[in-house]
Amino acid sequence: MTDLPLPGASATADAVLAALDPEQREVAAHPTGPMCVLAGAGTGKTRAITHRIAYGVHSGTYQPQRVLAVTFTARAAGEMRTRLRELGVGGVQARTFHAAALRQLHYFWPKAIGGAAPEVMSHKAPAVAEAASRLRLRFDRSELRDLAAEVEWAKVSMLTPESYAEGARRAKREAPGMDHTAMARLLSAYEEVKERRGVIDFEDVLLLTVGILAERDDIAREVRGQYRHFVVDEYQDVNALQQRLLDLWVGGRDDICVVGDPAQTIYSFTGASPQHLLEFTRQHKGARTVELVRNYRSTPQVVGLANQVIRGPGGMERTRGVTLQAQREDGPRPTLTSHADDPAEAAAVADEVAALVAGGTPPSEIAILFRTNGQSEAFETALAARDIPYLVRGGERFFQRKEVRDAIVLLRGAARSEDPTQPLPEIVRDVLLGAGWTREAPTTGGATRERWESLKALADLADDVVAASPEARLPDFVRELDQRAAAQHAPTVEGVTLASLHAAKGLEWDAVFLVGVSDGMLPIVMADTPEAIEEERRLLYVGVTRARTHLGLHWSAARTPGARSSRRVSRFLDGAAEILGEGARSQPKRAKASTKTGPKVARPRHCRTCGTELTTAGQRTQGRCADCPPTYDEALFARLKEWRLAVSKEQSVPAFVVFTDATLTAIAEQTPSSEAQLATISGVGARKLGLYGEQVLAILGGSDIEDVLETPSATT
C-alpha cells in the first residue's frame, strides 16, 4: 500500500523542521534510510528523533502505526509519546525493548506454541535461591542479588550453562563468590526451577521472542509488515540479545535510525556495548551520520569541564563521543574543593546546599552524586542536621536498608548483655561480623559491596562516637543510631536528590555536587583494566553533564579526622587545572609542592616488569600492571584456586573471603617458602596467615590438595 500525504501536510511538516537547529533538522528532514545520530549530553536528541518521526508522518512518508521507537526505560518511552502527541502525532509505538517484545510474545504465543504465554517473574532472587539450595549452596540476600545480576548478564550475552564458562573467561568476568564451573551449574539449576514453576524471567521475554521470529518465517513476515520504520534511543546501551531482536525486527531493511553517545556508556557490567553504535555505519552501508553537538543544558563553564574530563590524558578515542558546544550564557566556574576527611566533606557540601536553598534554589533542583550508595549516609546525616529535606534515588535511605535495620536489631540485643571491659568499636565490629560483615572489603562490586559499605559505615560511626565521647557504651551508641534515624524522616516532596552516578543518568539539576572525586572511588578500586578505568571516566563525565549551572566537585584526603592523608584527587581531573585550579593535578609532584599542613599523597608503586605506576589495589597487590603478562606457573595458580574453592565450600563462604584473586595471583607469582614471606603479601594478614598459612605453603611445596585439606588450619 502506498502511503499518501495528508491534506496540508507540507505546511505542518515545514513547521516541524522550523523549530530545530541545523543538526537536529538534518536528523528530522531525512526520515528514510539508515541514520546514526551521535548525540552528546544535553543536545536535544529526544527532540530530534521525535521531530524526525513527526516530520515523517506529516510529510506522508510514515504511517504512524508502522513506526516502532524503542528505548530503555518506561519513563523515556512515555516522554517520547507525550512529545509526539504535542506534535500532532498519535499511533506510534514507543516502548522499551522488553515491553515491545512482551506484547509480541503474548500475541504470537498461541500461534507459535499454543495456549497462553507463561507468567513473567517479577524478581529472579527467589528462583536463584532455590537453585542454589538444590546445589547445597547458601547465600545471603545481597549475594543472591549479585548472582541474579550474573544470571542476567549470561542471558543477555546469549550464553547457555554449557557456554557460560568460556564466555565469562573471554569477557574476563568473575562469577560472584564461585568459579565459572559452579556458576554454570547454578545457571542450569535456575532454568530447571523456572521450568518447574512454569514461569519465565525478563530476559526470557527477549530470548523467546527471538526464537519465535527466527524459527517462524510467517510470524517474522507479519511483524515486519506491521513495522517498517525503526528508531532506537540510547543505542550505546544495547546488549547482544537486544541487538539480535532488533535485527530480526528490521529483517535486513534499512529504515532504521539509531541514537546514542559512546561517552555515556556506563552499563557494560550488564552486557551493554557501544560497539553496535560505533560500527553501525559499517553494518549499514551508505548510512548518514549526524553529530548533535550543541549543548542546551549546561553553561559554557560546565561544558568546558565535561569536554576536558572525557578527552583528558589516557582517554580512549573511540568512546569519547562528540565535543560539546555550549549554547547557554556564562555561569559560575565549576569548583574543586579538598577536605581533610569524609565528615568535613559532607559538612561542607551540606553548608553549600544550605546556602543555595537560602538563595532561592529549590531543593529539588539540587543533587549530590556519588560513586556508590554506601557513600550516602554521611550526606544524609549532614543534610538532616541542617533540616534540609532530601530523597534518595536509586537506593533506600541508609537507615531503611535491610542490612542496617538487621544490624541495629542485633546491636540493640547486644546492648542488654554488654561486656563493660570491651571497647565500644570492638563490640560493634563483633556484632557486625555476626551480621555477615567482613573486616576486609569484598573484591566484587554490586550489592555485596554496597551492603559491606553500609555495615562498615556503622563500624566507622562507632569510632566517631568514641572519639567524641570516650566513655560511650553500646546503649549510648544504639540511642545515637535511633536519633539519627529519626532525624532523617524528612519530607520528600521538595528534597535534595542523593543518587549514585549510575542512577543519575538521564536526569539534570540546576546545581550538582560530585563527591568523593578521588582515586579509589573515581575510578573505583575494583576497576583494574584499561577498559574498566575508561568506563569510570565516562561515569564522571555523566555526572558533570547533569549540572545546568552550579557544579562543585569535592574530595577528602582521609576517611576519619586525624587519620593519615593517603588519598589523592581523581586522575580524571589531570589537565583541568585551567578550569579547577592546581588542586586538580593528581600527580605526586603536586604533593611535593604543597605545604606541611596540606594533604599527603600516597607514595606510588610501580610495575616490577615495565615500571608503570600501579593505580588500583589489585595491581598493587600483584605488583604488576594489567598490560604485562603474568609471571606465575599457571598449573600452580590453578591448584591454588582449586584449594580455595574447596575451603570456601567447606566453610560455606564465597571464595573471595578466603583469598581474593589478586592475593592468590601474588602468592603464585612470589611463591613464598615461609610464613614470614607469606605474611608480606598484601591481603594475607595475621588472621588469614593463621587460618590458611600452613595449607598454602603445603600447596606451594607440591602437596596434594586432598592431603592438604586434611590439616586442621582452614577450619579452625
XYZ file of C-alpha atoms in Angstrom:
716
model
C 0.000 0.000 0.000
C 1.332 3.441 -0.931
C 1.445 5.976 1.914
C -0.391 9.117 0.748
C 0.329 12.596 2.142
C -2.311 14.228 4.282
C -4.011 17.436 3.089
C -1.881 20.363 4.125
C 0.866 18.005 5.196
C 3.740 20.009 3.751
C 2.899 23.108 5.785
C 2.766 21.066 9.006
C 5.977 19.255 8.101
C 7.740 22.562 7.433
C 6.649 23.814 10.852
C 8.149 20.708 12.469
C 11.527 21.414 10.870
C 11.442 25.132 11.630
C 11.746 24.501 15.367
C 15.101 22.713 15.080
C 18.764 23.682 14.944
C 20.757 22.743 11.797
C 21.946 19.340 13.064
C 18.587 18.389 14.542
C 16.968 19.461 11.283
C 19.260 17.149 9.340
C 18.105 14.254 11.512
C 14.425 15.092 11.049
C 14.471 16.065 7.378
C 15.768 12.639 6.214
C 13.232 10.174 7.636
C 14.167 7.292 5.317
C 17.284 5.202 5.034
C 19.799 4.243 7.745
C 20.968 7.010 10.057
C 23.367 7.109 13.002
C 22.959 10.063 15.354
C 25.853 10.703 17.743
C 24.121 12.860 20.333
C 26.175 14.472 23.083
C 24.757 15.131 26.528
C 22.116 17.878 26.588
C 21.999 18.278 22.803
C 18.274 17.592 22.337
C 18.354 14.034 20.997
C 14.770 13.280 22.067
C 13.651 16.467 20.344
C 15.493 15.456 17.169
C 14.103 11.929 16.924
C 10.508 12.836 17.844
C 10.574 15.604 15.234
C 12.009 13.085 12.750
C 9.018 10.817 13.363
C 6.593 13.753 13.257
C 8.091 15.017 10.005
C 7.856 11.528 8.523
C 4.178 11.302 9.449
C 3.178 14.853 8.463
C 5.039 14.613 5.150
C 3.262 11.357 4.328
C 6.451 9.260 4.425
C 5.345 7.303 7.506
C 2.121 5.752 8.616
C 2.290 6.242 12.415
C 1.153 2.711 13.279
C 4.081 1.336 11.261
C 6.719 3.123 13.331
C 8.388 1.397 16.298
C 10.526 3.566 18.587
C 12.375 1.664 21.309
C 14.292 2.915 24.303
C 15.444 1.579 27.677
C 13.134 2.998 30.340
C 9.379 3.344 30.605
C 9.913 6.985 31.598
C 11.810 7.720 28.376
C 9.203 5.900 26.292
C 6.425 7.874 27.988
C 8.216 11.150 27.349
C 8.590 10.235 23.683
C 4.863 9.505 23.357
C 3.997 12.793 25.077
C 6.182 14.815 22.735
C 4.747 13.068 19.695
C 1.209 13.910 20.818
C 2.252 17.538 21.225
C 3.478 17.407 17.622
C 0.098 16.116 16.473
C 1.201 12.509 16.009
C -0.656 9.578 17.551
C -0.487 5.842 16.988
C 3.327 5.483 17.068
C 4.506 2.585 19.209
C 7.121 3.991 21.621
C 8.141 1.257 24.031
C 11.045 -0.317 25.856
C 12.648 -3.390 24.299
C 11.015 -5.605 26.906
C 7.566 -4.033 26.573
C 7.602 -4.366 22.783
C 8.829 -7.969 22.943
C 6.335 -8.945 25.654
C 3.451 -7.549 23.586
C 4.557 -9.612 20.595
C 5.158 -12.690 22.732
C 1.629 -12.637 24.151
C 0.156 -12.066 20.683
C 2.077 -14.787 18.854
C 2.458 -17.425 21.591
C -0.899 -19.134 20.906
C 0.007 -19.402 17.220
C 3.642 -20.436 17.691
C 3.463 -22.568 20.852
C -0.175 -22.959 21.839
C -2.036 -21.772 24.902
C -1.224 -18.654 26.883
C 2.292 -17.290 27.350
C 3.926 -18.097 30.727
C 3.861 -15.607 33.579
C 6.911 -13.356 33.904
C 8.679 -13.418 37.290
C 8.981 -10.001 38.906
C 12.267 -10.915 40.641
C 14.978 -13.501 39.989
C 16.370 -13.768 43.520
C 13.837 -16.316 44.907
C 14.408 -18.656 41.954
C 18.182 -18.179 42.236
C 17.965 -19.007 45.954
C 16.039 -22.205 45.226
C 18.562 -23.173 42.536
C 21.430 -22.589 44.972
C 19.662 -24.659 47.606
C 19.396 -27.550 45.169
C 23.170 -27.392 44.795
C 23.584 -27.164 48.591
C 24.939 -23.655 48.350
C 23.983 -20.922 50.809
C 23.984 -17.203 50.052
C 22.672 -14.143 51.843
C 20.320 -11.566 50.346
C 22.980 -9.325 48.850
C 24.909 -12.242 47.368
C 21.712 -13.517 45.752
C 21.252 -10.105 44.129
C 24.763 -10.324 42.673
C 24.119 -13.860 41.428
C 20.839 -12.734 39.861
C 22.778 -9.988 38.062
C 25.257 -12.573 36.795
C 22.375 -14.724 35.521
C 21.038 -11.685 33.703
C 24.447 -10.933 32.175
C 24.794 -14.510 30.955
C 21.376 -14.470 29.322
C 21.683 -11.085 27.601
C 25.081 -12.291 26.352
C 23.171 -15.276 24.899
C 25.223 -17.790 26.904
C 23.893 -21.170 27.985
C 25.035 -23.155 31.036
C 27.271 -25.077 28.641
C 28.865 -21.984 27.096
C 28.937 -19.760 30.189
C 32.409 -20.668 31.473
C 34.135 -19.958 28.167
C 32.100 -16.778 27.618
C 32.852 -15.474 31.105
C 36.569 -16.179 30.723
C 36.567 -14.434 27.347
C 34.880 -11.410 28.942
C 37.361 -11.551 31.855
C 34.412 -11.793 34.206
C 34.427 -13.434 37.639
C 31.316 -15.120 38.979
C 30.270 -13.716 42.377
C 31.759 -15.923 45.085
C 32.298 -19.035 42.960
C 34.236 -20.315 39.990
C 32.881 -20.466 36.445
C 32.021 -24.173 36.618
C 29.920 -23.709 39.745
C 28.168 -20.709 38.208
C 27.344 -22.767 35.127
C 25.758 -25.405 37.371
C 23.745 -22.685 39.097
C 22.528 -21.417 35.719
C 21.362 -24.911 34.828
C 19.577 -25.349 38.157
C 17.969 -21.912 37.775
C 16.499 -22.897 34.410
C 15.132 -26.105 35.972
C 13.490 -24.110 38.780
C 11.753 -21.820 36.275
C 10.571 -24.749 34.210
C 9.122 -26.463 37.272
C 7.343 -23.259 38.304
C 6.087 -22.645 34.780
C 7.429 -19.083 34.666
C 9.926 -17.058 32.644
C 12.151 -14.092 33.504
C 12.558 -10.750 31.732
C 15.468 -11.978 29.620
C 13.374 -14.949 28.506
C 10.877 -12.471 27.084
C 13.554 -11.349 24.631
C 15.031 -14.821 24.108
C 11.670 -16.433 23.369
C 10.648 -13.622 21.011
C 13.969 -14.023 19.211
C 13.398 -17.775 18.980
C 9.896 -17.423 17.537
C 10.931 -14.797 14.964
C 14.000 -16.817 13.948
C 12.120 -20.105 13.553
C 8.780 -18.927 12.171
C 9.183 -17.042 8.900
C 5.442 -16.401 8.718
C 5.435 -14.626 12.085
C 8.577 -12.675 11.211
C 6.929 -11.504 7.981
C 3.852 -10.414 9.917
C 5.940 -8.345 12.355
C 7.939 -6.774 9.542
C 4.730 -5.974 7.726
C 3.498 -4.158 10.804
C 6.672 -2.173 11.481
C 8.574 -0.572 8.611
C 10.413 2.283 10.317
C 12.557 1.960 13.457
C 14.110 4.416 15.887
C 16.382 3.191 18.692
C 17.282 5.579 21.509
C 20.280 5.130 23.869
C 21.792 2.759 21.331
C 25.113 2.686 23.185
C 23.376 0.595 25.880
C 22.195 -2.189 23.564
C 23.358 -5.682 24.518
C 23.870 -8.702 22.273
C 20.368 -10.095 22.870
C 18.620 -6.789 22.172
C 20.678 -6.347 19.018
C 19.651 -9.822 17.832
C 15.980 -8.983 18.413
C 16.375 -5.660 16.609
C 17.981 -7.409 13.627
C 15.001 -9.769 13.404
C 12.541 -6.889 13.600
C 14.313 -4.941 10.862
C 14.841 -8.009 8.705
C 17.625 -6.623 6.532
C 15.809 -3.407 5.631
C 17.422 -0.015 6.061
C 14.765 2.301 7.531
C 16.408 2.468 10.926
C 17.696 5.429 12.921
C 19.894 4.801 15.970
C 20.765 7.471 18.520
C 23.432 7.285 21.188
C 26.536 8.675 22.827
C 29.578 6.423 23.313
C 30.789 8.810 26.021
C 27.788 7.786 28.141
C 28.354 4.025 28.015
C 28.315 3.169 31.727
C 26.467 -0.152 31.865
C 28.958 -2.590 30.351
C 28.693 -4.728 33.502
C 25.138 -5.589 32.384
C 26.285 -6.630 28.900
C 25.762 -3.271 27.178
C 28.281 -2.440 24.472
C 28.926 0.733 22.457
C 30.276 -1.366 19.589
C 26.838 -1.628 17.983
C 26.704 2.168 17.799
C 30.324 2.602 16.746
C 30.055 0.004 13.982
C 26.600 0.947 12.711
C 27.849 2.637 9.545
C 29.958 -0.413 8.745
C 26.931 -2.689 9.082
C 24.657 -0.319 7.148
C 26.442 0.860 4.023
C 25.571 4.372 2.984
C 24.214 5.300 6.386
C 24.029 9.008 7.126
C 25.879 10.119 10.291
C 24.812 13.249 12.148
C 26.538 14.681 15.219
C 24.461 16.662 17.716
C 26.995 18.880 19.471
C 25.054 21.961 20.631
C 24.545 21.587 24.371
C 21.459 23.477 25.578
C 21.539 22.180 29.153
C 24.704 23.489 30.738
C 26.707 26.699 30.950
C 29.916 27.039 28.910
C 31.887 26.550 32.114
C 30.269 23.173 32.833
C 30.523 22.114 29.185
C 34.207 23.028 29.118
C 34.937 20.798 32.094
C 32.908 17.950 30.597
C 34.941 18.101 27.383
C 38.155 18.136 29.400
C 37.142 15.123 31.508
C 36.174 12.923 28.567
C 39.189 13.922 26.486
C 41.726 14.039 29.297
C 45.004 12.099 29.423
C 44.511 8.397 28.783
C 41.018 8.634 27.277
C 40.101 6.060 24.649
C 39.372 7.788 21.353
C 36.537 5.528 20.214
C 34.479 6.049 23.356
C 34.968 9.797 23.723
C 31.876 10.845 21.799
C 31.421 14.324 20.382
C 32.917 17.614 21.543
C 30.114 19.636 23.081
C 29.466 23.276 22.146
C 27.709 25.307 24.838
C 24.704 27.385 23.783
C 23.821 28.996 27.110
C 25.174 32.197 28.627
C 28.120 32.167 31.000
C 27.682 30.929 34.540
C 29.851 30.370 37.611
C 33.049 28.368 37.231
C 32.978 24.783 38.489
C 34.865 24.429 41.748
C 37.081 21.692 43.177
C 37.425 21.562 46.958
C 39.599 19.240 49.020
C 38.780 18.366 52.615
C 40.724 16.839 55.461
C 38.327 13.918 55.908
C 34.933 12.488 54.923
C 32.898 14.179 57.719
C 34.411 17.544 56.802
C 33.489 16.939 53.150
C 29.888 16.068 53.993
C 29.538 19.092 56.279
C 30.983 21.480 53.694
C 28.720 20.174 50.930
C 25.678 20.437 53.202
C 26.654 24.044 54.014
C 26.862 24.867 50.298
C 23.489 23.232 49.730
C 22.013 25.281 52.575
C 23.416 28.467 51.036
C 21.865 27.654 47.660
C 18.488 26.927 49.248
C 18.664 30.153 51.236
C 19.456 31.969 47.994
C 16.284 30.701 46.344
C 17.330 27.454 44.618
C 14.606 24.840 45.209
C 15.964 21.725 46.975
C 14.536 19.624 44.141
C 16.936 21.386 41.768
C 19.988 20.263 43.759
C 21.697 16.876 43.606
C 24.567 15.203 45.449
C 26.002 12.435 43.301
C 28.383 9.697 44.443
C 30.005 6.550 43.071
C 28.398 4.011 45.424
C 25.255 4.042 47.530
C 27.382 3.352 50.609
C 28.604 6.957 50.470
C 25.156 8.418 51.055
C 24.957 8.090 54.849
C 27.328 10.925 55.690
C 25.468 13.321 53.395
C 22.065 12.199 54.635
C 23.211 12.943 58.180
C 24.725 16.311 57.287
C 21.592 17.438 55.432
C 19.302 16.245 58.215
C 21.384 18.168 60.779
C 20.603 21.340 58.827
C 16.904 20.484 58.396
C 17.329 20.218 54.630
C 14.853 17.740 53.111
C 16.281 15.102 50.809
C 15.364 11.964 48.962
C 17.494 9.008 47.929
C 17.136 7.955 44.314
C 18.147 4.512 43.096
C 18.520 3.161 46.604
C 16.939 3.021 50.034
C 17.695 5.560 52.700
C 20.590 4.434 54.823
C 18.582 3.570 57.935
C 15.893 1.842 55.877
C 18.285 -0.628 54.244
C 17.655 -4.171 55.405
C 21.248 -4.856 56.382
C 21.319 -1.687 58.502
C 17.979 -2.436 60.166
C 19.047 -6.019 60.907
C 22.362 -4.841 62.325
C 20.632 -2.325 64.615
C 18.374 -5.095 65.938
C 21.463 -7.162 66.774
C 23.184 -4.167 68.358
C 20.110 -3.440 70.463
C 20.083 -7.039 71.676
C 23.813 -6.978 72.432
C 23.379 -3.784 74.459
C 21.381 -5.748 77.038
C 24.328 -8.028 77.819
C 27.284 -5.784 77.072
C 30.753 -6.617 78.379
C 31.826 -3.337 80.067
C 35.516 -4.177 79.661
C 35.387 -4.417 75.878
C 35.887 -1.186 73.858
C 32.783 0.039 72.025
C 34.279 -0.128 68.492
C 35.332 -3.723 69.137
C 31.882 -4.711 70.404
C 30.201 -3.113 67.394
C 32.522 -4.869 64.960
C 31.963 -8.231 66.651
C 28.194 -7.768 66.302
C 28.574 -6.740 62.650
C 30.685 -9.816 61.965
C 27.730 -11.823 63.218
C 25.555 -9.915 60.736
C 27.741 -11.065 57.843
C 30.208 -8.192 57.659
C 33.888 -8.866 56.975
C 36.864 -6.802 58.061
C 38.253 -6.855 54.536
C 36.294 -5.304 51.672
C 34.907 -7.709 49.041
C 36.702 -7.665 45.714
C 33.443 -7.749 43.763
C 31.117 -4.805 43.264
C 27.351 -4.627 43.101
C 25.052 -5.374 46.020
C 27.716 -7.215 48.006
C 29.990 -4.191 48.011
C 27.140 -1.797 48.846
C 25.983 -3.999 51.735
C 29.531 -4.180 53.052
C 29.915 -0.419 52.858
C 26.636 0.155 54.700
C 27.759 -2.059 57.597
C 31.234 -0.549 57.555
C 29.626 2.865 57.961
C 28.160 1.602 61.274
C 31.586 0.394 62.364
C 33.124 3.735 61.442
C 30.356 5.561 63.309
C 31.297 3.666 66.471
C 34.822 5.068 66.120
C 33.424 8.578 65.731
C 31.143 8.212 68.776
C 34.044 7.087 70.974
C 36.246 9.881 69.660
C 33.600 12.420 70.682
C 32.679 10.694 73.951
C 35.337 8.225 75.215
C 33.023 6.881 77.930
C 30.244 5.947 75.463
C 28.928 2.393 75.729
C 26.791 0.257 73.443
C 23.420 1.538 74.781
C 24.637 5.073 74.038
C 25.573 4.006 70.509
C 22.148 2.447 69.913
C 20.458 5.653 71.122
C 22.661 7.625 68.718
C 21.522 5.403 65.849
C 17.855 5.839 66.811
C 18.227 9.622 66.956
C 19.946 9.737 63.590
C 17.263 7.558 62.001
C 14.508 9.756 63.416
C 16.170 12.954 62.235
C 16.255 11.717 58.656
C 12.475 11.270 58.291
C 12.213 14.407 56.169
C 9.504 15.226 53.593
C 10.407 14.018 50.121
C 8.138 16.310 48.144
C 10.746 19.055 47.905
C 14.093 17.497 48.668
C 17.714 17.432 47.587
C 18.390 14.369 45.460
C 21.003 11.887 46.684
C 21.906 9.434 43.930
C 24.645 7.270 42.557
C 26.154 8.338 39.259
C 24.531 5.348 37.553
C 21.086 6.301 38.894
C 21.574 9.921 37.787
C 21.914 9.147 34.072
C 19.176 10.840 32.058
C 18.452 13.418 34.779
C 19.553 17.011 35.305
C 19.566 19.664 38.033
C 20.412 23.359 38.396
C 23.121 22.536 40.940
C 25.149 19.328 41.196
C 27.734 18.295 43.783
C 30.025 15.431 42.761
C 31.511 13.998 45.948
C 34.295 11.521 46.670
C 36.142 12.504 43.493
C 39.362 10.744 44.462
C 41.356 7.818 43.151
C 39.997 4.614 44.619
C 36.454 5.905 44.226
C 36.649 7.521 40.773
C 37.994 5.329 39.331
C 36.760 2.822 41.879
C 39.390 0.488 43.248
C 37.875 -2.587 41.544
C 38.441 -1.060 38.088
C 41.667 -2.878 37.262
C 41.713 -2.955 33.456
C 42.096 -0.101 30.954
C 38.533 -0.698 29.745
C 37.114 -0.615 33.266
C 39.017 2.555 34.131
C 37.788 4.198 30.935
C 34.215 3.392 31.900
C 34.848 5.122 35.230
C 35.958 8.204 33.264
C 32.673 8.120 31.345
C 30.813 7.831 34.650
C 32.401 11.059 35.880
C 31.533 12.679 32.525
C 27.892 11.684 33.015
C 27.983 13.263 36.468
C 29.452 16.535 35.214
C 26.895 16.833 32.409
C 23.965 16.532 34.850
C 24.582 20.124 36.021
C 22.893 23.080 34.362
C 24.554 25.965 36.222
C 26.307 25.189 39.507
C 28.859 22.386 39.675
C 31.002 21.599 42.710
C 33.476 18.724 42.907
C 34.648 17.563 46.333
C 37.089 15.017 47.733
C 38.715 14.265 51.056
C 42.277 13.247 51.881
C 41.339 10.814 54.675
C 38.333 8.882 55.886
C 38.246 9.993 59.509
C 39.547 13.039 61.406
C 43.194 12.645 62.350
C 43.775 9.699 60.009
C 46.691 9.616 57.575
C 46.018 11.653 54.429
C 46.541 8.859 51.901
C 44.115 9.802 49.139
C 44.684 11.922 46.067
C 42.326 13.698 43.724
C 40.944 11.686 40.804
C 43.359 11.237 37.926
C 40.470 12.101 35.585
C 40.887 15.751 36.527
C 44.506 15.884 35.368
C 44.690 18.576 32.727
C 41.722 20.519 34.132
C 43.902 22.862 36.196
C 42.987 25.831 33.978
C 39.360 25.306 34.959
C 39.581 23.940 38.501
C 42.964 25.260 39.674
C 46.206 23.493 40.538
C 44.402 21.254 43.017
C 43.111 19.236 40.066
C 46.542 17.742 39.422
C 46.785 14.245 40.871
C 50.456 13.681 40.086
C 52.870 13.266 43.009
C 54.790 16.415 42.050
C 51.777 18.459 43.184
C 52.053 16.951 46.661
C 55.764 17.805 46.905
C 54.971 21.469 46.367
C 52.209 21.560 48.976
C 52.613 22.914 52.493
C 53.161 20.696 55.506
C 49.566 21.178 56.553
C 48.200 20.087 53.163
C 47.020 16.554 52.392
C 49.653 13.969 51.647
C 49.576 11.713 48.626
C 50.278 8.007 48.874
C 53.690 7.061 47.504
C 53.174 5.472 44.088
C 54.133 1.857 43.443
C 55.337 0.648 40.077
C 55.035 -2.484 37.964
C 58.033 -4.732 38.566
C 58.060 -5.643 34.847
C 57.664 -2.346 32.964
C 57.883 0.308 35.689
C 54.402 1.791 35.054
C 52.750 3.350 38.113
C 50.188 0.975 39.621
C 46.850 2.715 40.091
C 44.485 0.067 41.503
C 44.508 -2.046 44.636
C 44.531 -5.253 42.590
C 47.563 -4.140 40.619
C 49.394 -3.046 43.754
C 48.675 -6.385 45.412
C 50.075 -8.270 42.414
C 52.930 -5.818 41.840
C 52.146 -5.869 38.127
C 50.115 -3.712 35.731
C 47.280 -5.110 33.620
C 49.267 -4.815 30.376
C 52.171 -7.036 31.495
C 51.759 -10.820 31.266
C 51.595 -12.852 34.488
C 54.840 -14.429 35.650
C 53.396 -17.311 37.641
C 53.099 -21.013 36.859
C 49.551 -21.460 35.534
C 49.277 -25.007 36.872
C 50.235 -23.783 40.357
C 47.699 -20.964 40.165
C 45.007 -23.435 39.105
C 45.834 -25.669 42.098
C 45.619 -22.703 44.457
C 42.199 -21.784 43.053
C 41.037 -25.398 43.378
C 42.175 -25.426 47.013
C 40.448 -22.082 47.668
C 37.183 -23.346 46.180
C 37.269 -26.460 48.368
C 37.899 -24.387 51.502
C 35.146 -21.911 50.634
C 32.636 -24.725 50.169
C 33.684 -26.348 53.427
C 33.250 -23.071 55.291
C 30.132 -22.035 53.312
C 31.644 -18.680 52.368
C 32.300 -17.057 48.987
C 35.700 -17.903 47.521
C 36.968 -14.326 47.727
C 36.509 -14.402 51.523
C 39.329 -16.970 51.679
C 41.645 -15.042 49.339
C 40.893 -12.634 46.504
C 42.132 -13.429 43.004
C 44.672 -10.601 43.293
C 46.129 -12.053 46.505
C 46.138 -15.576 45.068
C 47.946 -14.276 41.966
C 50.556 -12.563 44.143
C 51.105 -15.812 46.075
C 51.551 -17.778 42.848
C 53.986 -15.206 41.483
C 56.086 -14.753 44.622
C 55.934 -18.410 45.812
C 56.821 -17.688 49.445
C 58.569 -20.534 51.277
C 57.873 -19.459 54.855
C 55.087 -17.902 56.884
C 57.197 -14.776 57.280
C 57.434 -14.383 53.498
C 53.741 -15.199 53.057
C 52.819 -12.535 55.617
C 54.426 -9.821 53.484
C 51.895 -10.341 50.673
C 49.053 -7.826 50.653
C 45.735 -9.452 51.515
C 47.116 -12.196 53.742
C 47.250 -10.584 57.191
C 47.703 -12.220 60.587
C 44.255 -13.815 60.726
C 44.430 -15.456 57.305
C 48.028 -16.456 57.933
C 46.835 -18.381 60.983
C 43.861 -19.871 59.171
C 45.417 -20.814 55.856
C 49.164 -20.268 56.015
C 50.170 -23.896 56.605
C 47.938 -25.170 53.826
C 49.069 -22.541 51.297
C 52.732 -23.316 51.944
C 51.961 -27.009 51.546
C 50.306 -26.375 48.177
C 53.326 -24.321 47.094
C 55.550 -27.181 48.226
C 53.802 -29.634 45.911
C 51.467 -31.449 48.320
C 48.222 -32.938 47.024
C 45.127 -30.837 47.652
C 43.328 -33.762 49.308
C 46.176 -34.233 51.772
C 46.379 -30.505 52.453
C 42.683 -30.263 53.242
C 43.080 -32.868 55.968
C 45.176 -30.407 58.011
C 43.037 -28.509 60.551
C 44.127 -24.930 59.921
C 41.448 -23.946 57.434
C 38.583 -24.945 59.686
C 39.984 -23.771 62.989
